PDB file of C-alpha atoms and ligand atoms in Angstrom:
ATOM      1  CA  UNK A  87      -7.438 153.274-181.504  1.00 93.00           C
ATOM      2  CA  UNK A  88      -7.134 152.762-177.761  1.00 96.00           C
ATOM      3  CA  UNK A  89      -3.969 153.656-175.855  1.00 98.00           C
ATOM      4  CA  UNK A  90      -4.041 152.726-172.194  1.00 98.00           C
ATOM      5  CA  UNK A  91      -1.492 153.692-169.559  1.00 98.00           C
ATOM      6  CA  UNK A  92      -1.484 151.192-166.696  1.00 98.00           C
ATOM      7  CA  UNK A  93      -0.370 153.023-163.617  1.00 97.00           C
ATOM      8  CA  UNK A  94       0.583 151.938-160.120  1.00 98.00           C
ATOM      9  CA  UNK A  95       3.371 150.901-157.820  1.00 98.00           C
ATOM     10  CA  UNK A  96       5.704 147.977-158.472  1.00 98.00           C
ATOM     11  CA  UNK A  97       3.997 144.666-157.814  1.00 97.00           C
ATOM     12  CA  UNK A  98       0.453 145.944-158.150  1.00 98.00           C
ATOM     13  CA  UNK A  99      -0.274 143.698-161.144  1.00 98.00           C
ATOM     14  CA  UNK A 100       0.190 145.945-164.179  1.00 98.00           C
ATOM     15  CA  UNK A 101       2.077 143.278-166.136  1.00 98.00           C
ATOM     16  CA  UNK A 102      -0.358 140.517-165.233  1.00 98.00           C
ATOM     17  CA  UNK A 103      -3.369 142.578-166.250  1.00 98.00           C
ATOM     18  CA  UNK A 104      -1.712 143.833-169.429  1.00 98.00           C
ATOM     19  CA  UNK A 105      -1.387 140.221-170.600  1.00 98.00           C
ATOM     20  CA  UNK A 106      -5.190 139.832-170.467  1.00 98.00           C
ATOM     21  CA  UNK A 107      -6.064 143.263-171.803  1.00 98.00           C
ATOM     22  CA  UNK A 108      -3.764 142.995-174.811  1.00 98.00           C
ATOM     23  CA  UNK A 109      -5.637 139.885-175.973  1.00 98.00           C
ATOM     24  CA  UNK A 110      -9.088 141.266-175.264  1.00 97.00           C
ATOM     25  CA  UNK A 111      -8.509 144.566-177.102  1.00 98.00           C
ATOM     26  CA  UNK A 112      -5.787 143.410-179.539  1.00 98.00           C
ATOM     27  CA  UNK A 113      -3.256 145.908-178.259  1.00 98.00           C
ATOM     28  CA  UNK A 114       0.532 145.878-178.203  1.00 98.00           C
ATOM     29  CA  UNK A 115       1.861 145.614-174.652  1.00 98.00           C
ATOM     30  CA  UNK A 116       4.995 147.673-173.993  1.00 98.00           C
ATOM     31  CA  UNK A 117       6.619 147.178-170.602  1.00 98.00           C
ATOM     32  CA  UNK A 118       9.686 149.392-170.291  1.00 98.00           C
ATOM     33  CA  UNK A 119      10.947 147.197-167.427  1.00 98.00           C
ATOM     34  CA  UNK A 120      10.740 144.121-169.710  1.00 98.00           C
ATOM     35  CA  UNK A 121      12.570 145.944-172.522  1.00 98.00           C
ATOM     36  CA  UNK A 122      15.357 146.927-170.095  1.00 98.00           C
ATOM     37  CA  UNK A 123      15.607 143.359-168.759  1.00 97.00           C
ATOM     38  CA  UNK A 124      15.794 141.996-172.319  1.00 97.00           C
ATOM     39  CA  UNK A 125      18.662 144.394-173.046  1.00 97.00           C
ATOM     40  CA  UNK A 126      20.473 143.433-169.841  1.00 97.00           C
ATOM     41  CA  UNK A 127      20.149 139.751-170.690  1.00 96.00           C
ATOM     42  CA  UNK A 128      21.591 140.398-174.138  1.00 98.00           C
ATOM     43  CA  UNK A 129      24.345 142.658-172.769  1.00 98.00           C
ATOM     44  CA  UNK A 130      23.525 145.534-175.122  1.00 98.00           C
ATOM     45  CA  UNK A 131      24.845 149.054-174.508  1.00 97.00           C
ATOM     46  CA  UNK A 132      21.367 150.054-173.378  1.00 97.00           C
ATOM     47  CA  UNK A 133      21.278 147.130-170.951  1.00 97.00           C
ATOM     48  CA  UNK A 134      24.674 148.010-169.500  1.00 97.00           C
ATOM     49  CA  UNK A 135      23.544 151.571-169.004  1.00 96.00           C
ATOM     50  CA  UNK A 136      20.234 150.651-167.365  1.00 97.00           C
ATOM     51  CA  UNK A 137      21.562 147.926-165.091  1.00 97.00           C
ATOM     52  CA  UNK A 138      23.201 150.076-162.436  1.00 95.00           C
ATOM     53  CA  UNK A 139      20.000 152.081-161.968  1.00 98.00           C
ATOM     54  CA  UNK A 140      17.738 149.047-161.931  1.00 97.00           C
ATOM     55  CA  UNK A 141      19.966 147.170-159.481  1.00 95.00           C
ATOM     56  CA  UNK A 142      19.459 149.945-156.942  1.00 95.00           C
ATOM     57  CA  UNK A 143      15.766 150.340-157.642  1.00 96.00           C
ATOM     58  CA  UNK A 144      16.333 153.811-159.111  1.00 98.00           C
ATOM     59  CA  UNK A 145      14.635 155.041-162.258  1.00 98.00           C
ATOM     60  CA  UNK A 146      16.670 154.928-165.458  1.00 98.00           C
ATOM     61  CA  UNK A 147      17.265 158.487-166.790  1.00 98.00           C
ATOM     62  CA  UNK A 148      14.435 160.003-168.819  1.00 98.00           C
ATOM     63  CA  UNK A 149      16.356 160.591-172.036  1.00 96.00           C
ATOM     64  CA  UNK A 150      17.296 156.911-172.300  1.00 97.00           C
ATOM     65  CA  UNK A 151      13.835 155.667-171.395  1.00 98.00           C
ATOM     66  CA  UNK A 152      11.940 158.052-173.675  1.00 98.00           C
ATOM     67  CA  UNK A 153      14.055 157.193-176.732  1.00 97.00           C
ATOM     68  CA  UNK A 154      13.608 153.509-176.037  1.00 97.00           C
ATOM     69  CA  UNK A 155       9.835 153.809-175.673  1.00 98.00           C
ATOM     70  CA  UNK A 156       9.504 155.775-178.907  1.00 98.00           C
ATOM     71  CA  UNK A 157      11.516 153.154-180.760  1.00 97.00           C
ATOM     72  CA  UNK A 158       9.226 150.404-179.405  1.00 97.00           C
ATOM     73  CA  UNK A 159       6.104 152.259-180.572  1.00 97.00           C
ATOM     74  CA  UNK A 160       7.631 152.887-183.991  1.00 97.00           C
ATOM     75  CA  UNK A 161       8.450 149.188-184.374  1.00 96.00           C
ATOM     76  CA  UNK A 162       4.715 148.507-184.162  1.00 96.00           C
ATOM     77  CA  UNK A 163       3.302 151.092-186.529  1.00 89.00           C
ATOM     78  CA  UNK A 164       0.457 148.828-187.657  1.00 92.00           C
ATOM     79  CA  UNK A 165      -0.856 148.423-184.095  1.00 95.00           C
ATOM     80  CA  UNK A 166      -4.492 148.983-183.147  1.00 96.00           C
ATOM     81  CA  UNK A 167      -3.287 150.604-179.946  1.00 98.00           C
ATOM     82  CA  UNK A 168      -0.939 150.163-177.027  1.00 98.00           C
ATOM     83  CA  UNK A 169      -0.891 149.284-173.361  1.00 98.00           C
ATOM     84  CA  UNK A 170       1.919 151.166-171.688  1.00 98.00           C
ATOM     85  CA  UNK A 171       3.031 149.317-168.553  1.00 98.00           C
ATOM     86  CA  UNK A 172       5.576 151.082-166.359  1.00 98.00           C
ATOM     87  CA  UNK A 173       5.736 154.137-168.617  1.00 98.00           C
ATOM     88  CA  UNK A 174       5.446 157.073-168.103  1.00 98.00           C
ATOM     89  CA  UNK A 175       7.026 157.271-164.645  1.00 98.00           C
ATOM     90  CA  UNK A 176       7.968 160.963-164.586  1.00 98.00           C
ATOM     91  CA  UNK A 177       6.326 164.178-165.740  1.00 98.00           C
ATOM     92  CA  UNK A 178       8.986 164.573-168.450  1.00 98.00           C
ATOM     93  CA  UNK A 179       8.121 161.097-169.749  1.00 98.00           C
ATOM     94  CA  UNK A 180       4.374 161.871-169.721  1.00 98.00           C
ATOM     95  CA  UNK A 181       4.935 165.114-171.632  1.00 98.00           C
ATOM     96  CA  UNK A 182       7.188 163.362-174.122  1.00 98.00           C
ATOM     97  CA  UNK A 183       4.568 160.644-174.617  1.00 98.00           C
ATOM     98  CA  UNK A 184       1.832 163.200-175.346  1.00 98.00           C
ATOM     99  CA  UNK A 185       4.051 165.030-177.831  1.00 98.00           C
ATOM    100  CA  UNK A 186       5.190 161.846-179.527  1.00 98.00           C
ATOM    101  CA  UNK A 187       1.686 160.366-179.786  1.00 97.00           C
ATOM    102  CA  UNK A 188       0.170 163.567-181.126  1.00 97.00           C
ATOM    103  CA  UNK A 189       2.895 163.782-183.792  1.00 96.00           C
ATOM    104  CA  UNK A 190       1.696 160.351-184.857  1.00 94.00           C
ATOM    105  CA  UNK A 191      -2.004 161.328-184.671  1.00 95.00           C
ATOM    106  CA  UNK A 192      -2.592 159.332-181.496  1.00 96.00           C
ATOM    107  CA  UNK A 193      -3.272 160.161-177.861  1.00 98.00           C
ATOM    108  CA  UNK A 194      -3.523 158.528-174.450  1.00 98.00           C
ATOM    109  CA  UNK A 195      -7.117 157.323-174.148  1.00 98.00           C
ATOM    110  CA  UNK A 196      -7.051 156.661-170.409  1.00 98.00           C
ATOM    111  CA  UNK A 197      -4.669 156.134-167.539  1.00 98.00           C
ATOM    112  CA  UNK A 198      -5.826 153.514-165.065  1.00 98.00           C
ATOM    113  CA  UNK A 199      -4.166 153.100-161.690  1.00 98.00           C
ATOM    114  CA  UNK A 200      -4.214 149.847-159.760  1.00 98.00           C
ATOM    115  CA  UNK A 201      -4.173 150.499-156.023  1.00 98.00           C
ATOM    116  CA  UNK A 202      -2.858 148.406-153.118  1.00 98.00           C
ATOM    117  CA  UNK A 203      -1.083 149.124-149.831  1.00 97.00           C
ATOM    118  CA  UNK A 204       2.721 149.137-149.563  1.00 97.00           C
ATOM    119  CA  UNK A 205       2.730 146.217-147.118  1.00 96.00           C
ATOM    120  CA  UNK A 206       0.678 144.075-149.495  1.00 97.00           C
ATOM    121  CA  UNK A 207       3.012 144.990-152.355  1.00 98.00           C
ATOM    122  CA  UNK A 208       6.207 144.244-150.414  1.00 98.00           C
ATOM    123  CA  UNK A 209       4.858 140.776-149.653  1.00 97.00           C
ATOM    124  CA  UNK A 210       3.900 140.186-153.279  1.00 97.00           C
ATOM    125  CA  UNK A 211       7.273 141.362-154.597  1.00 97.00           C
ATOM    126  CA  UNK A 212       9.328 139.305-152.136  1.00 97.00           C
ATOM    127  CA  UNK A 213       7.257 136.283-153.143  1.00 97.00           C
ATOM    128  CA  UNK A 214       7.748 137.063-156.855  1.00 97.00           C
ATOM    129  CA  UNK A 215      11.486 137.436-156.183  1.00 97.00           C
ATOM    130  CA  UNK A 216      11.655 133.798-155.059  1.00 96.00           C
ATOM    131  CA  UNK A 217      10.919 132.672-158.609  1.00 96.00           C
ATOM    132  CA  UNK A 218      11.488 135.638-160.957  1.00 91.00           C
ATOM    133  CA  UNK A 219      15.231 135.845-160.379  1.00 91.00           C
ATOM    134  CA  UNK A 220      14.840 139.631-160.228  1.00 93.00           C
ATOM    135  CA  UNK A 221      17.328 140.974-157.707  1.00 94.00           C
ATOM    136  CA  UNK A 222      15.261 144.155-157.309  1.00 96.00           C
ATOM    137  CA  UNK A 223      12.417 141.942-155.971  1.00 97.00           C
ATOM    138  CA  UNK A 224      14.581 140.098-153.447  1.00 96.00           C
ATOM    139  CA  UNK A 225      15.625 142.847-151.094  1.00 96.00           C
ATOM    140  CA  UNK A 226      13.111 144.835-149.052  1.00 96.00           C
ATOM    141  CA  UNK A 227      15.275 147.975-148.988  1.00 97.00           C
ATOM    142  CA  UNK A 228      15.436 148.018-152.809  1.00 96.00           C
ATOM    143  CA  UNK A 229      11.678 147.510-152.970  1.00 97.00           C
ATOM    144  CA  UNK A 230      11.130 150.412-150.547  1.00 97.00           C
ATOM    145  CA  UNK A 231      13.468 152.551-152.681  1.00 97.00           C
ATOM    146  CA  UNK A 232      11.327 151.760-155.732  1.00 98.00           C
ATOM    147  CA  UNK A 233       8.261 152.953-153.780  1.00 98.00           C
ATOM    148  CA  UNK A 234      10.153 156.102-152.801  1.00 98.00           C
ATOM    149  CA  UNK A 235      10.995 156.762-156.465  1.00 98.00           C
ATOM    150  CA  UNK A 236       7.318 156.211-157.260  1.00 98.00           C
ATOM    151  CA  UNK A 237       6.115 158.604-154.547  1.00 98.00           C
ATOM    152  CA  UNK A 238       8.524 161.342-155.562  1.00 98.00           C
ATOM    153  CA  UNK A 239       8.584 161.076-159.340  1.00 98.00           C
ATOM    154  CA  UNK A 240       5.588 159.058-160.530  1.00 98.00           C
ATOM    155  CA  UNK A 241       2.745 159.962-158.159  1.00 98.00           C
ATOM    156  CA  UNK A 242       2.561 163.540-159.569  1.00 98.00           C
ATOM    157  CA  UNK A 243       1.292 162.034-162.822  1.00 98.00           C
ATOM    158  CA  UNK A 244      -2.096 161.519-161.144  1.00 98.00           C
ATOM    159  CA  UNK A 245      -2.513 165.289-161.308  1.00 98.00           C
ATOM    160  CA  UNK A 246      -1.113 165.434-164.844  1.00 98.00           C
ATOM    161  CA  UNK A 247      -3.721 162.984-166.175  1.00 98.00           C
ATOM    162  CA  UNK A 248      -6.562 164.214-163.925  1.00 98.00           C
ATOM    163  CA  UNK A 249      -6.188 167.665-165.467  1.00 98.00           C
ATOM    164  CA  UNK A 250      -6.794 166.011-168.843  1.00 98.00           C
ATOM    165  CA  UNK A 251      -9.783 164.075-167.376  1.00 98.00           C
ATOM    166  CA  UNK A 252      -7.979 160.853-168.180  1.00 98.00           C
ATOM    167  CA  UNK A 253      -7.227 159.465-164.729  1.00 98.00           C
ATOM    168  CA  UNK A 254      -9.113 156.460-163.350  1.00 98.00           C
ATOM    169  CA  UNK A 255      -8.287 154.116-160.512  1.00 98.00           C
ATOM    170  CA  UNK A 256      -9.371 150.665-159.466  1.00 98.00           C
ATOM    171  CA  UNK A 257      -8.805 148.491-156.421  1.00 98.00           C
ATOM    172  CA  UNK A 258      -5.850 146.202-157.131  1.00 98.00           C
ATOM    173  CA  UNK A 259      -6.796 143.687-154.448  1.00 98.00           C
ATOM    174  CA  UNK A 260      -8.872 140.705-155.531  1.00 98.00           C
ATOM    175  CA  UNK A 261      -8.662 137.781-157.914  1.00 98.00           C
ATOM    176  CA  UNK A 262      -7.015 138.348-161.312  1.00 98.00           C
ATOM    177  CA  UNK A 263     -10.427 137.985-163.001  1.00 98.00           C
ATOM    178  CA  UNK A 264     -12.084 140.484-160.688  1.00 98.00           C
ATOM    179  CA  UNK A 265      -9.406 143.046-161.365  1.00 98.00           C
ATOM    180  CA  UNK A 266      -9.547 142.468-165.138  1.00 98.00           C
ATOM    181  CA  UNK A 267     -13.321 143.069-164.957  1.00 98.00           C
ATOM    182  CA  UNK A 268     -12.759 146.361-163.103  1.00 98.00           C
ATOM    183  CA  UNK A 269     -10.344 147.473-165.809  1.00 98.00           C
ATOM    184  CA  UNK A 270     -12.507 146.411-168.753  1.00 98.00           C
ATOM    185  CA  UNK A 271     -15.530 148.215-167.317  1.00 98.00           C
ATOM    186  CA  UNK A 272     -13.517 151.426-167.646  1.00 98.00           C
ATOM    187  CA  UNK A 273     -11.950 150.655-171.035  1.00 98.00           C
ATOM    188  CA  UNK A 274     -15.327 149.668-172.515  1.00 97.00           C
ATOM    189  CA  UNK A 275     -16.527 153.236-172.021  1.00 96.00           C
ATOM    190  CA  UNK A 276     -14.215 154.382-174.824  1.00 94.00           C
TER     191      UNK A 276
HETATM  192  P1  LIG B 398       9.347 147.381-163.687  1.00 75.59           P
HETATM  193  O1  LIG B 398       9.551 146.094-164.384  1.00 75.59           O
HETATM  194  O2  LIG B 398       8.297 148.244-164.335  1.00 75.59           O
HETATM  195  O3  LIG B 398       9.096 147.206-162.213  1.00 75.59           O
HETATM  196  O4  LIG B 398      10.711 148.218-163.820  1.00 75.59           O
HETATM  197  C1  LIG B 398      11.904 147.726-163.285  1.00 75.59           C
HETATM  198  C2  LIG B 398      12.955 148.824-163.269  1.00 75.59           C
HETATM  199  O5  LIG B 398      13.197 149.261-164.616  1.00 75.59           O
HETATM  200  C3  LIG B 398      12.568 150.097-162.529  1.00 75.59           C
HETATM  201  O6  LIG B 398      12.843 149.987-161.133  1.00 75.59           O
HETATM  202  C4  LIG B 398      13.492 151.114-163.203  1.00 75.59           C
HETATM  203  O7  LIG B 398      14.832 150.978-162.759  1.00 75.59           O
HETATM  204  C5  LIG B 398      13.444 150.647-164.656  1.00 75.59           C
HETATM  205  N1  LIG B 398      12.336 151.291-165.385  1.00 75.59           N
HETATM  206  C6  LIG B 398      11.260 150.685-165.945  1.00 75.59           C
HETATM  207  N2  LIG B 398      10.445 151.564-166.536  1.00 75.59           N
HETATM  208  C7  LIG B 398      11.012 152.785-166.345  1.00 75.59           C
HETATM  209  C8  LIG B 398      10.641 154.119-166.680  1.00 75.59           C
HETATM  210  N3  LIG B 398       9.508 154.386-167.351  1.00 75.59           N
HETATM  211  N4  LIG B 398      11.479 155.119-166.313  1.00 75.59           N
HETATM  212  C9  LIG B 398      12.630 154.871-165.657  1.00 75.59           C
HETATM  213  N5  LIG B 398      13.019 153.652-165.265  1.00 75.59           N
HETATM  214  C10 LIG B 398      12.224 152.610-165.606  1.00 75.59           C
END
């Protein structure tokens, strides 16, 4: 079983790459951002709760996000493995993921960060916002707030996974195929 955490700032290409990797390795792709957006679209209680945080570019509280993620994993109990995209984003989430996976006789195989500069990412996100309809992609100040959330709350996870010898990073600039090849060369080692 392979469980990959795709790590990196908003807009770096985690979702795009996950689409390729899930086919190649027959994994279930769980994007917490996509699950929140689905709930907002369907006006569920979870969606109503998450919306105010997402609209500002703030992280949704850990308790809500962790319960949601665990439910998504449990829905797929026959899976060969998972690609976690956009989760964990805080140390509490990473600890909860380790505990939850080990209870289910699983573990994170590797965390792979995609890297690109903030200016490159702002341009990508504003461009994506023209077609995605995502309000958090259409406003530079919200995008910068998402980076700030990342720097404060998510960046410490590099240390968390490095201590477990599970942290890898690849250049996130290049063609989609080039970046997929960089990722698969790491995943194929497991
Ligand atoms: P994303 O699609 O990954 O860019 O996520 C969009 C938004 O969903 C984020 O800005 C957060 O508001 C929320 N979100 C997604 N994943 C998480 C998470 N793991 N923890 C907290 N908030 C999250």
